[in-house]
GROMACS .gro file of C-alpha atoms in nm:
model
  344
    1UNK     CA    1   5.343   5.801   8.151
    2UNK     CA    2   5.274   5.971   7.845
    3UNK     CA    3   5.538   6.245   7.725
    4UNK     CA    4   5.369   6.600   7.871
    5UNK     CA    5   5.285   6.801   7.587
    6UNK     CA    6   5.486   7.126   7.525
    7UNK     CA    7   5.295   7.444   7.404
    8UNK     CA    8   5.516   7.754   7.250
    9UNK     CA    9   5.340   8.040   7.195
   10UNK     CA   10   5.360   8.185   6.834
   11UNK     CA   11   5.463   8.512   7.016
   12UNK     CA   12   5.793   8.340   7.133
   13UNK     CA   13   5.916   8.302   6.763
   14UNK     CA   14   5.778   8.592   6.579
   15UNK     CA   15   5.676   8.595   6.229
   16UNK     CA   16   6.023   8.539   6.069
   17UNK     CA   17   6.134   8.233   6.287
   18UNK     CA   18   5.803   8.111   6.252
   19UNK     CA   19   5.833   8.157   5.865
   20UNK     CA   20   6.179   7.982   5.896
   21UNK     CA   21   6.024   7.680   6.102
   22UNK     CA   22   5.774   7.636   5.835
   23UNK     CA   23   6.016   7.657   5.561
   24UNK     CA   24   6.256   7.390   5.703
   25UNK     CA   25   5.999   7.112   5.642
   26UNK     CA   26   5.908   7.192   5.262
   27UNK     CA   27   6.170   7.126   4.969
   28UNK     CA   28   6.108   7.253   4.655
   29UNK     CA   29   6.057   6.925   4.401
   30UNK     CA   30   5.942   7.106   4.054
   31UNK     CA   31   6.217   7.216   3.840
   32UNK     CA   32   5.994   7.536   3.752
   33UNK     CA   33   6.040   7.622   4.108
   34UNK     CA   34   6.336   7.896   4.152
   35UNK     CA   35   6.254   8.049   4.448
   36UNK     CA   36   6.041   7.946   4.732
   37UNK     CA   37   5.929   8.058   5.071
   38UNK     CA   38   6.189   8.376   5.225
   39UNK     CA   39   6.191   8.621   4.985
   40UNK     CA   40   5.953   8.916   4.871
   41UNK     CA   41   5.776   8.639   4.624
   42UNK     CA   42   5.820   8.299   4.499
   43UNK     CA   43   6.034   8.278   4.125
   44UNK     CA   44   5.891   8.028   3.901
   45UNK     CA   45   6.063   7.936   3.567
   46UNK     CA   46   5.813   7.885   3.212
   47UNK     CA   47   6.012   7.901   2.924
   48UNK     CA   48   6.122   8.255   2.832
   49UNK     CA   49   6.002   8.434   3.141
   50UNK     CA   50   6.031   8.400   3.542
   51UNK     CA   51   5.715   8.424   3.739
   52UNK     CA   52   5.691   8.576   4.008
   53UNK     CA   53   5.380   8.483   4.327
   54UNK     CA   54   5.350   8.655   4.620
   55UNK     CA   55   5.052   8.670   4.871
   56UNK     CA   56   4.935   8.863   5.167
   57UNK     CA   57   4.610   8.833   5.417
   58UNK     CA   58   4.499   9.132   5.597
   59UNK     CA   59   4.252   9.113   5.882
   60UNK     CA   60   3.966   9.322   6.053
   61UNK     CA   61   4.125   9.439   6.349
   62UNK     CA   62   4.440   9.353   6.310
   63UNK     CA   63   4.548   9.526   5.984
   64UNK     CA   64   4.265   9.739   5.905
   65UNK     CA   65   3.986   9.945   6.102
   66UNK     CA   66   3.691   9.985   5.953
   67UNK     CA   67   3.581  10.279   6.182
   68UNK     CA   68   3.792  10.477   5.976
   69UNK     CA   69   3.916  10.275   5.669
   70UNK     CA   70   3.698  10.355   5.358
   71UNK     CA   71   3.580  10.015   5.165
   72UNK     CA   72   3.701  10.149   4.863
   73UNK     CA   73   4.093  10.273   5.000
   74UNK     CA   74   4.097   9.915   5.160
   75UNK     CA   75   4.031   9.738   4.852
   76UNK     CA   76   4.333   9.977   4.698
   77UNK     CA   77   4.554   9.917   4.986
   78UNK     CA   78   4.509   9.559   4.967
   79UNK     CA   79   4.612   9.520   4.584
   80UNK     CA   80   4.912   9.765   4.681
   81UNK     CA   81   5.058   9.557   4.921
   82UNK     CA   82   5.102   9.273   4.727
   83UNK     CA   83   5.163   9.432   4.404
   84UNK     CA   84   5.461   9.594   4.632
   85UNK     CA   85   5.618   9.253   4.677
   86UNK     CA   86   5.606   9.198   4.300
   87UNK     CA   87   5.809   9.519   4.200
   88UNK     CA   88   6.050   9.463   4.501
   89UNK     CA   89   6.146   9.160   4.300
   90UNK     CA   90   6.236   9.394   4.031
   91UNK     CA   91   5.933   9.214   3.829
   92UNK     CA   92   5.635   9.373   3.638
   93UNK     CA   93   5.290   9.239   3.805
   94UNK     CA   94   5.055   9.124   3.546
   95UNK     CA   95   4.781   8.910   3.778
   96UNK     CA   96   4.571   8.894   4.104
   97UNK     CA   97   4.333   8.645   4.267
   98UNK     CA   98   4.148   8.809   4.524
   99UNK     CA   99   3.991   8.597   4.831
  100UNK     CA  100   3.750   8.749   5.065
  101UNK     CA  101   3.578   8.605   5.360
  102UNK     CA  102   3.247   8.840   5.488
  103UNK     CA  103   3.009   8.838   5.775
  104UNK     CA  104   2.647   8.889   5.734
  105UNK     CA  105   2.692   9.284   5.843
  106UNK     CA  106   2.822   9.343   5.502
  107UNK     CA  107   2.586   9.404   5.222
  108UNK     CA  108   2.645   9.368   4.838
  109UNK     CA  109   2.663   9.748   4.812
  110UNK     CA  110   2.956   9.723   5.055
  111UNK     CA  111   3.098   9.450   4.870
  112UNK     CA  112   3.072   9.635   4.571
  113UNK     CA  113   3.260   9.953   4.745
  114UNK     CA  114   3.574   9.687   4.822
  115UNK     CA  115   3.589   9.559   4.485
  116UNK     CA  116   3.578   9.960   4.334
  117UNK     CA  117   3.879  10.039   4.488
  118UNK     CA  118   4.034   9.701   4.389
  119UNK     CA  119   3.950   9.772   4.034
  120UNK     CA  120   4.104  10.124   4.053
  121UNK     CA  121   4.415   9.955   4.174
  122UNK     CA  122   4.404   9.728   3.875
  123UNK     CA  123   4.358  10.010   3.656
  124UNK     CA  124   4.669  10.197   3.789
  125UNK     CA  125   4.869   9.906   3.807
  126UNK     CA  126   4.763   9.736   3.498
  127UNK     CA  127   4.706   9.390   3.644
  128UNK     CA  128   4.419   9.186   3.577
  129UNK     CA  129   4.193   9.023   3.839
  130UNK     CA  130   4.178   8.684   3.701
  131UNK     CA  131   4.042   8.451   4.035
  132UNK     CA  132   3.963   8.431   4.388
  133UNK     CA  133   3.723   8.301   4.631
  134UNK     CA  134   3.441   8.409   4.833
  135UNK     CA  135   3.329   8.261   5.177
  136UNK     CA  136   3.137   8.302   5.476
  137UNK     CA  137   3.285   8.470   5.792
  138UNK     CA  138   3.137   8.415   6.143
  139UNK     CA  139   3.257   8.785   6.240
  140UNK     CA  140   3.476   9.054   6.042
  141UNK     CA  141   3.639   9.097   5.710
  142UNK     CA  142   3.920   8.900   5.565
  143UNK     CA  143   4.108   8.989   5.234
  144UNK     CA  144   4.402   8.740   5.075
  145UNK     CA  145   4.522   8.888   4.757
  146UNK     CA  146   4.777   8.655   4.531
  147UNK     CA  147   4.994   8.865   4.299
  148UNK     CA  148   5.155   8.746   3.993
  149UNK     CA  149   5.426   8.914   3.773
  150UNK     CA  150   5.718   8.817   3.542
  151UNK     CA  151   6.051   8.913   3.455
  152UNK     CA  152   6.340   8.815   3.258
  153UNK     CA  153   6.561   8.569   3.435
  154UNK     CA  154   6.845   8.850   3.424
  155UNK     CA  155   6.626   9.135   3.570
  156UNK     CA  156   6.503   8.924   3.899
  157UNK     CA  157   6.630   9.078   4.193
  158UNK     CA  158   6.673   8.871   4.513
  159UNK     CA  159   6.740   9.002   4.882
  160UNK     CA  160   7.106   8.824   4.875
  161UNK     CA  161   7.319   9.023   4.611
  162UNK     CA  162   7.439   9.320   4.816
  163UNK     CA  163   7.823   9.359   4.772
  164UNK     CA  164   8.029   9.552   4.983
  165UNK     CA  165   8.067   9.932   4.895
  166UNK     CA  166   7.735   9.920   4.698
  167UNK     CA  167   7.536  10.218   4.781
  168UNK     CA  168   7.181  10.187   4.968
  169UNK     CA  169   6.889  10.352   4.818
  170UNK     CA  170   6.522  10.419   4.920
  171UNK     CA  171   6.227  10.546   4.717
  172UNK     CA  172   6.014  10.829   4.791
  173UNK     CA  173   5.965  10.930   5.165
  174UNK     CA  174   5.918  10.744   5.502
  175UNK     CA  175   5.731  10.754   5.848
  176UNK     CA  176   5.414  10.903   5.677
  177UNK     CA  177   5.196  10.616   5.671
  178UNK     CA  178   5.269  10.562   6.081
  179UNK     CA  179   5.195  10.916   6.157
  180UNK     CA  180   4.887  10.907   5.921
  181UNK     CA  181   4.778  10.606   6.176
  182UNK     CA  182   4.839  10.784   6.472
  183UNK     CA  183   4.631  11.080   6.310
  184UNK     CA  184   4.359  10.840   6.275
  185UNK     CA  185   4.347  10.679   6.588
  186UNK     CA  186   4.357  11.002   6.808
  187UNK     CA  187   4.037  11.140   6.592
  188UNK     CA  188   3.864  10.775   6.606
  189UNK     CA  189   3.892  10.820   7.043
  190UNK     CA  190   3.788  11.201   6.973
  191UNK     CA  191   3.476  11.071   6.786
  192UNK     CA  192   3.407  10.775   7.068
  193UNK     CA  193   3.422  10.999   7.323
  194UNK     CA  194   3.210  11.269   7.172
  195UNK     CA  195   3.001  11.163   6.855
  196UNK     CA  196   2.888  11.506   6.772
  197UNK     CA  197   3.276  11.599   6.698
  198UNK     CA  198   3.386  11.545   6.337
  199UNK     CA  199   3.737  11.456   6.258
  200UNK     CA  200   3.976  11.694   6.169
  201UNK     CA  201   4.160  11.572   5.873
  202UNK     CA  202   4.256  11.845   5.653
  203UNK     CA  203   4.600  11.929   5.777
  204UNK     CA  204   4.714  11.575   5.732
  205UNK     CA  205   4.590  11.470   5.403
  206UNK     CA  206   4.908  11.331   5.303
  207UNK     CA  207   5.014  11.150   5.584
  208UNK     CA  208   4.635  10.978   5.594
  209UNK     CA  209   4.634  10.905   5.230
  210UNK     CA  210   4.968  10.729   5.261
  211UNK     CA  211   4.809  10.533   5.535
  212UNK     CA  212   4.479  10.446   5.423
  213UNK     CA  213   4.567  10.416   5.033
  214UNK     CA  214   4.940  10.340   4.986
  215UNK     CA  215   5.071  10.344   4.618
  216UNK     CA  216   5.334  10.052   4.510
  217UNK     CA  217   5.650  10.200   4.329
  218UNK     CA  218   5.576   9.990   4.034
  219UNK     CA  219   5.689  10.311   3.800
  220UNK     CA  220   6.021  10.267   3.957
  221UNK     CA  221   6.109   9.925   3.793
  222UNK     CA  222   6.019  10.055   3.492
  223UNK     CA  223   6.236  10.363   3.534
  224UNK     CA  224   6.537  10.150   3.652
  225UNK     CA  225   6.470   9.911   3.323
  226UNK     CA  226   6.530  10.263   3.110
  227UNK     CA  227   6.802  10.419   3.342
  228UNK     CA  228   6.978  10.077   3.210
  229UNK     CA  229   7.025   9.999   3.644
  230UNK     CA  230   6.968   9.651   3.781
  231UNK     CA  231   6.970   9.675   4.174
  232UNK     CA  232   7.206   9.413   4.363
  233UNK     CA  233   6.946   9.356   4.632
  234UNK     CA  234   6.585   9.468   4.689
  235UNK     CA  235   6.302   9.460   4.917
  236UNK     CA  236   5.972   9.654   5.030
  237UNK     CA  237   5.906   9.859   5.322
  238UNK     CA  238   5.628   9.717   5.475
  239UNK     CA  239   5.763   9.662   5.842
  240UNK     CA  240   6.000   9.954   5.883
  241UNK     CA  241   6.317  10.069   5.684
  242UNK     CA  242   6.549   9.950   5.980
  243UNK     CA  243   6.386   9.611   5.960
  244UNK     CA  244   6.439   9.585   5.570
  245UNK     CA  245   6.787   9.708   5.613
  246UNK     CA  246   6.839   9.432   5.834
  247UNK     CA  247   6.670   9.184   5.634
  248UNK     CA  248   6.873   9.267   5.323
  249UNK     CA  249   7.193   9.285   5.559
  250UNK     CA  250   7.130   8.939   5.694
  251UNK     CA  251   7.039   8.787   5.334
  252UNK     CA  252   7.334   8.914   5.164
  253UNK     CA  253   7.576   8.830   5.452
  254UNK     CA  254   7.713   9.208   5.479
  255UNK     CA  255   7.678   9.503   5.698
  256UNK     CA  256   7.495   9.841   5.627
  257UNK     CA  257   7.571  10.216   5.761
  258UNK     CA  258   7.256  10.431   5.704
  259UNK     CA  259   7.299  10.785   5.790
  260UNK     CA  260   6.985  10.993   5.965
  261UNK     CA  261   7.030  11.320   5.785
  262UNK     CA  262   6.974  11.121   5.435
  263UNK     CA  263   6.631  10.999   5.565
  264UNK     CA  264   6.370  11.127   5.330
  265UNK     CA  265   6.106  11.282   5.517
  266UNK     CA  266   5.797  11.475   5.405
  267UNK     CA  267   5.736  11.820   5.592
  268UNK     CA  268   5.376  11.725   5.679
  269UNK     CA  269   5.520  11.408   5.852
  270UNK     CA  270   5.798  11.620   6.027
  271UNK     CA  271   5.533  11.878   6.162
  272UNK     CA  272   5.285  11.601   6.293
  273UNK     CA  273   5.558  11.426   6.457
  274UNK     CA  274   5.645  11.736   6.672
  275UNK     CA  275   5.273  11.772   6.705
  276UNK     CA  276   5.249  11.417   6.876
  277UNK     CA  277   5.574  11.490   7.058
  278UNK     CA  278   5.750  11.199   6.834
  279UNK     CA  279   6.059  11.168   6.697
  280UNK     CA  280   6.082  11.217   6.359
  281UNK     CA  281   6.399  10.971   6.280
  282UNK     CA  282   6.226  10.665   6.489
  283UNK     CA  283   5.899  10.710   6.268
  284UNK     CA  284   6.097  10.725   5.939
  285UNK     CA  285   6.326  10.431   6.085
  286UNK     CA  286   6.049  10.204   6.231
  287UNK     CA  287   5.694  10.354   6.106
  288UNK     CA  288   5.603  10.074   5.839
  289UNK     CA  289   5.371  10.056   5.595
  290UNK     CA  290   5.553  10.315   5.343
  291UNK     CA  291   5.564  10.041   5.064
  292UNK     CA  292   5.880  10.227   4.928
  293UNK     CA  293   6.145  10.030   4.755
  294UNK     CA  294   6.482   9.981   4.941
  295UNK     CA  295   6.760   9.832   4.712
  296UNK     CA  296   7.108   9.862   4.646
  297UNK     CA  297   7.318   9.947   4.389
  298UNK     CA  298   7.671   9.932   4.239
  299UNK     CA  299   7.862  10.243   4.277
  300UNK     CA  300   7.932  10.246   3.879
  301UNK     CA  301   7.517  10.302   3.864
  302UNK     CA  302   7.525  10.628   4.069
  303UNK     CA  303   7.587  10.892   3.839
  304UNK     CA  304   7.286  10.750   3.648
  305UNK     CA  305   7.013  10.815   3.917
  306UNK     CA  306   7.206  11.101   4.120
  307UNK     CA  307   6.920  11.322   4.028
  308UNK     CA  308   6.634  11.119   4.041
  309UNK     CA  309   6.360  11.324   4.239
  310UNK     CA  310   6.215  11.002   4.379
  311UNK     CA  311   6.537  10.791   4.476
  312UNK     CA  312   6.733  10.886   4.772
  313UNK     CA  313   7.077  10.750   4.875
  314UNK     CA  314   7.069  10.697   5.236
  315UNK     CA  315   7.390  10.467   5.311
  316UNK     CA  316   7.637  10.219   5.209
  317UNK     CA  317   7.695   9.835   5.245
  318UNK     CA  318   8.003   9.707   5.456
  319UNK     CA  319   8.159   9.396   5.515
  320UNK     CA  320   7.961   9.167   5.802
  321UNK     CA  321   8.184   9.225   6.087
  322UNK     CA  322   8.121   9.577   6.077
  323UNK     CA  323   7.752   9.505   6.147
  324UNK     CA  324   7.455   9.758   6.059
  325UNK     CA  325   7.488  10.088   6.214
  326UNK     CA  326   7.304  10.430   6.180
  327UNK     CA  327   7.536  10.746   6.154
  328UNK     CA  328   7.321  11.015   6.379
  329UNK     CA  329   7.354  11.397   6.299
  330UNK     CA  330   7.601  11.466   6.512
  331UNK     CA  331   7.828  11.178   6.382
  332UNK     CA  332   7.750  10.950   6.673
  333UNK     CA  333   7.763  10.595   6.537
  334UNK     CA  334   7.482  10.353   6.685
  335UNK     CA  335   7.389   9.988   6.628
  336UNK     CA  336   7.069   9.973   6.360
  337UNK     CA  337   6.776   9.843   6.536
  338UNK     CA  338   6.443   9.735   6.413
  339UNK     CA  339   6.167   9.818   6.633
  340UNK     CA  340   5.901   9.809   6.369
  341UNK     CA  341   5.557   9.615   6.342
  342UNK     CA  342   5.580   9.247   6.499
  343UNK     CA  343   5.327   9.021   6.367
  344UNK     CA  344   5.298   8.826   6.640
   0.00000   0.00000   0.00000
């Protein structure tokens, strides 16, 4: 009798164990391949520069909803998501390729609108669209973008370099994109129940924009260069701050302590969280899609950026035995857990 076929559901593994499973089957063969699967982007070595490459896919109905996501905004966001991964390697983005799969419900004008946003992002990030592919889809829209960047070998920052007593930093503010999504979903349900109702978004302009048209923090990479600061580890905040802290801690074989009262939150986010009866700390830690940069620096570099208006220190690095902790406003120490986006 033949051996019974075993079926393993992807959900039982989750995204990162699935990636590890795939990675186990591939070994780097070329000298030019420095870093492969496992970080925010690949690293390729060509002569005096190292090339970084990252790719993401966005699926209609999974990653975006066209009932409230304008196509130009979607095009811009698709580029930002990928460029952010290049920035997370402390590298400068230079090119992108764009692959789209579209059904016959989309017109030429709709494709024009999508690429209008892509072009706007290319202008903002100073990157070139250098290729891609377009194909038919039986239903829905699929966007896949590959971003390419470069940096000197000495500047490349991976996830695995954090050391004990390093300072944990994050750019911008947290939780806004997630709360913007809550507003958009609510207004969608109101419209579905009564098409005569118009969405009320004026009070939520900032958080809605953070969801629909996020901006990758490529400017921070240039500013760190000017300050002569090289982060010891770095990642972008796509799946939620807590999840990314745990990734850095695991990759660097260390522990991390984050302070609740140091988490940067915009006033509009705070008010919206209250309106939805949500815990703003939970939103900041687990919301996701902020596309801020989370990184660690040596203590000697603190003086160089302590007055930076858009970089916030939120904790410090400990040894691995100490684990990963959240210190609440009341001083209680709790285990830091990731409750953000799960891909499967």
